[in-house]
Structure formats: structure tokens, C-alpha cells
Coordinates of C-alpha atoms in Angstrom, one line a residue:
M148 CA 0.1 0.3 -0.1
D149 CA 1.5 3.4 -0.4
R150 CA 2.6 5.2 2.3
S151 CA 3.1 8.5 0.7
V152 CA -0.4 9.6 2.5
P153 CA -0.6 13.4 2.4
Y154 CA -0.3 13.1 6.4
H155 CA 3.2 11.3 6.1
K156 CA 4.7 13.1 8.6
G157 CA 4.9 10.7 11.5
L158 CA 3.1 7.9 9.6
E159 CA 5.7 5.5 10.2
S160 CA 6.4 6.5 13.7
L161 CA 2.7 5.9 14.0
L162 CA 2.4 2.6 12.1
E163 CA 5.5 1.0 14.8
L164 CA 2.8 1.5 17.8
D165 CA 0.6 -1.3 16.5
G166 CA 0.5 -4.0 18.8
W167 CA 2.4 -2.3 21.7
T168 CA 0.6 -2.2 25.3
I169 CA 2.5 0.6 27.4
Q170 CA 2.3 0.4 31.2
Q171 CA 1.6 3.5 33.2
A172 CA 1.6 4.1 36.5
G173 CA -0.8 3.2 39.1
G174 CA -1.5 0.3 37.3
Y175 CA -2.6 2.4 34.4
W176 CA -2.1 0.9 30.6
V177 CA -2.4 2.1 26.9
K178 CA -2.9 0.0 24.0
F179 CA -2.2 0.9 20.4
E180 CA -3.9 -0.8 17.4
I181 CA -3.2 0.9 14.2
S182 CA -2.9 -0.2 10.6
M183 CA -3.0 0.9 7.0
V184 CA -6.6 0.2 5.2
E185 CA -7.5 1.3 1.7
P186 CA -9.0 4.4 1.9
G187 CA -13.3 4.7 1.9
P188 CA -15.9 6.6 2.9
H189 CA -16.0 5.8 6.5
I190 CA -11.8 5.8 6.6
P191 CA -10.8 8.7 4.2
H192 CA -7.4 8.9 5.9
G193 CA -6.5 5.5 5.5
I194 CA -5.4 4.9 8.6
K195 CA -7.7 2.7 10.7
Y196 CA -6.8 3.1 14.7
C197 CA -7.9 2.6 18.1
L198 CA -5.6 4.3 20.8
S199 CA -6.8 3.7 24.3
L200 CA -6.1 4.2 28.2
H201 CA -7.1 1.5 30.7
D202 CA -7.4 1.1 34.6
K203 CA -6.0 -1.5 36.3
Y204 CA -9.4 -3.4 36.2
N205 CA -8.9 -3.5 32.3
Q206 CA -11.4 -1.0 31.8
R207 CA -10.9 1.6 29.0
V208 CA -11.3 4.8 30.4
M209 CA -10.9 7.3 27.4
G210 CA -9.2 6.5 24.0
V211 CA -9.6 7.6 20.3
D212 CA -10.9 5.5 17.7
D213 CA -12.7 5.1 14.1
A214 CA -13.8 1.5 14.7
H215 CA -17.6 3.0 14.7
L216 CA -20.2 5.7 14.9
P217 CA -20.3 7.5 17.8
K218 CA -23.4 6.7 19.6
Q219 CA -25.4 9.9 19.4
K220 CA -29.2 10.7 20.1
H221 CA -30.6 11.7 16.7
K222 CA -33.1 14.1 16.2
K223 CA -35.9 13.6 14.0
F224 CA -35.1 14.9 10.6
S225 CA -31.7 16.1 11.5
G226 CA -28.8 16.0 9.1
R227 CA -26.7 13.2 10.0
I228 CA -22.7 13.9 9.6
R229 CA -21.1 10.4 9.5
H230 CA -18.2 10.7 11.7
Y231 CA -16.3 7.4 12.3
D232 CA -13.1 9.5 13.8
H233 CA -14.2 9.8 17.2
Q234 CA -12.7 10.3 20.9
H235 CA -14.3 8.3 24.4
T236 CA -13.3 11.3 26.8
D237 CA -14.5 9.1 30.0
I238 CA -15.3 5.6 30.8
D239 CA -19.1 6.8 30.5
C240 CA -18.7 8.7 27.1
R241 CA -20.2 7.1 23.8
G242 CA -17.9 8.5 21.8
V243 CA -17.8 12.2 20.3
P244 CA -16.5 13.6 17.1
Y245 CA -12.9 13.6 16.5
S246 CA -11.1 15.4 13.3
F247 CA -8.8 13.3 12.4
S248 CA -5.6 16.0 10.5
A249 CA -2.4 13.8 10.9
P250 CA -0.6 11.1 12.5
E251 CA 1.6 13.1 14.4
Q252 CA -1.5 15.5 16.0
L253 CA -3.3 12.1 16.5
L254 CA -0.8 11.2 19.2
I255 CA -0.6 14.7 20.6
D256 CA -4.5 14.6 20.8
F257 CA -4.0 11.1 22.2
W258 CA -1.5 11.9 25.2
C259 CA -2.4 15.5 26.2
P260 CA -5.9 13.9 27.8
V261 CA -3.9 10.9 29.2
D262 CA -1.3 13.0 31.5
D263 CA -4.2 15.2 32.5
Y264 CA -6.4 12.1 33.5
L265 CA -3.7 10.8 35.4
K266 CA -2.4 14.1 36.8
Q267 CA -6.4 14.2 38.0
K268 CA -6.1 10.9 39.5
G269 CA -3.0 11.9 41.5
V270 CA -1.3 8.9 39.9
I271 CA 1.5 11.3 38.2
D272 CA 3.0 14.7 39.1
E273 CA 1.8 17.9 37.6

């Protein structure tokens, strides 16, 4: 597959993370699932991804992925925008739209909230 995607900066680094699990303080851990796929209507950038933070009970507490449409309430007759890229901002979040722009930005948009969450929980220092 052609890896000269317009978002080539950081693409190889992102793809190298596929399958990684990285332990964090306090029993938390992060998981990366990343692969190249044929671009299509639901994955126009051609990168299938799921980056998630899990607690010591193995529950996902936050993450960003493009695996499914976020579960949202739809008003009757409202226009439907199909955002497959979305974030789970906490353990109860069913998904809010996320705008994928580039591989390196995806990593920033994942790690910054992870750090904030772990700081809020007192797991890492401010």
C-alpha cells in the first residue's frame, strides 16, 4: 500500500506502535492498534486506529478511534454527519466526533488527555 499519504509526517512512527501496550503508573496502561487500509467513505485517510487508556481493572477509561460511529442521539429529520473518527473522553462517554488531521496530531491528541487524566487521578505529578 502506498504510504505517501498526505499525512506522511509521523505515519511510520504511528504504524510502529501497532500492537504495543505501554504500562503507566497506578496500574493504568495504554494500547495501540494502528493499520493502513484502503481509503473509503468511513476512513478517508486510510489509517485504521484505536488508541486507548485502560485502568487496573482493564476497563477503557478514554481513547480515540475510528472503529464505529459514535453513539449519539439523533433528532428526527436532522442532518446526519457520519464521523467515524471519535474520542471517548471518559469511561461513560459513548463517543464524540474527532477530526483526524495527521498521525503526529493524533498522538498529541491522545497523550495530552491521558496525562491530564493521570494527573487528575493523582497517579503522576503535575
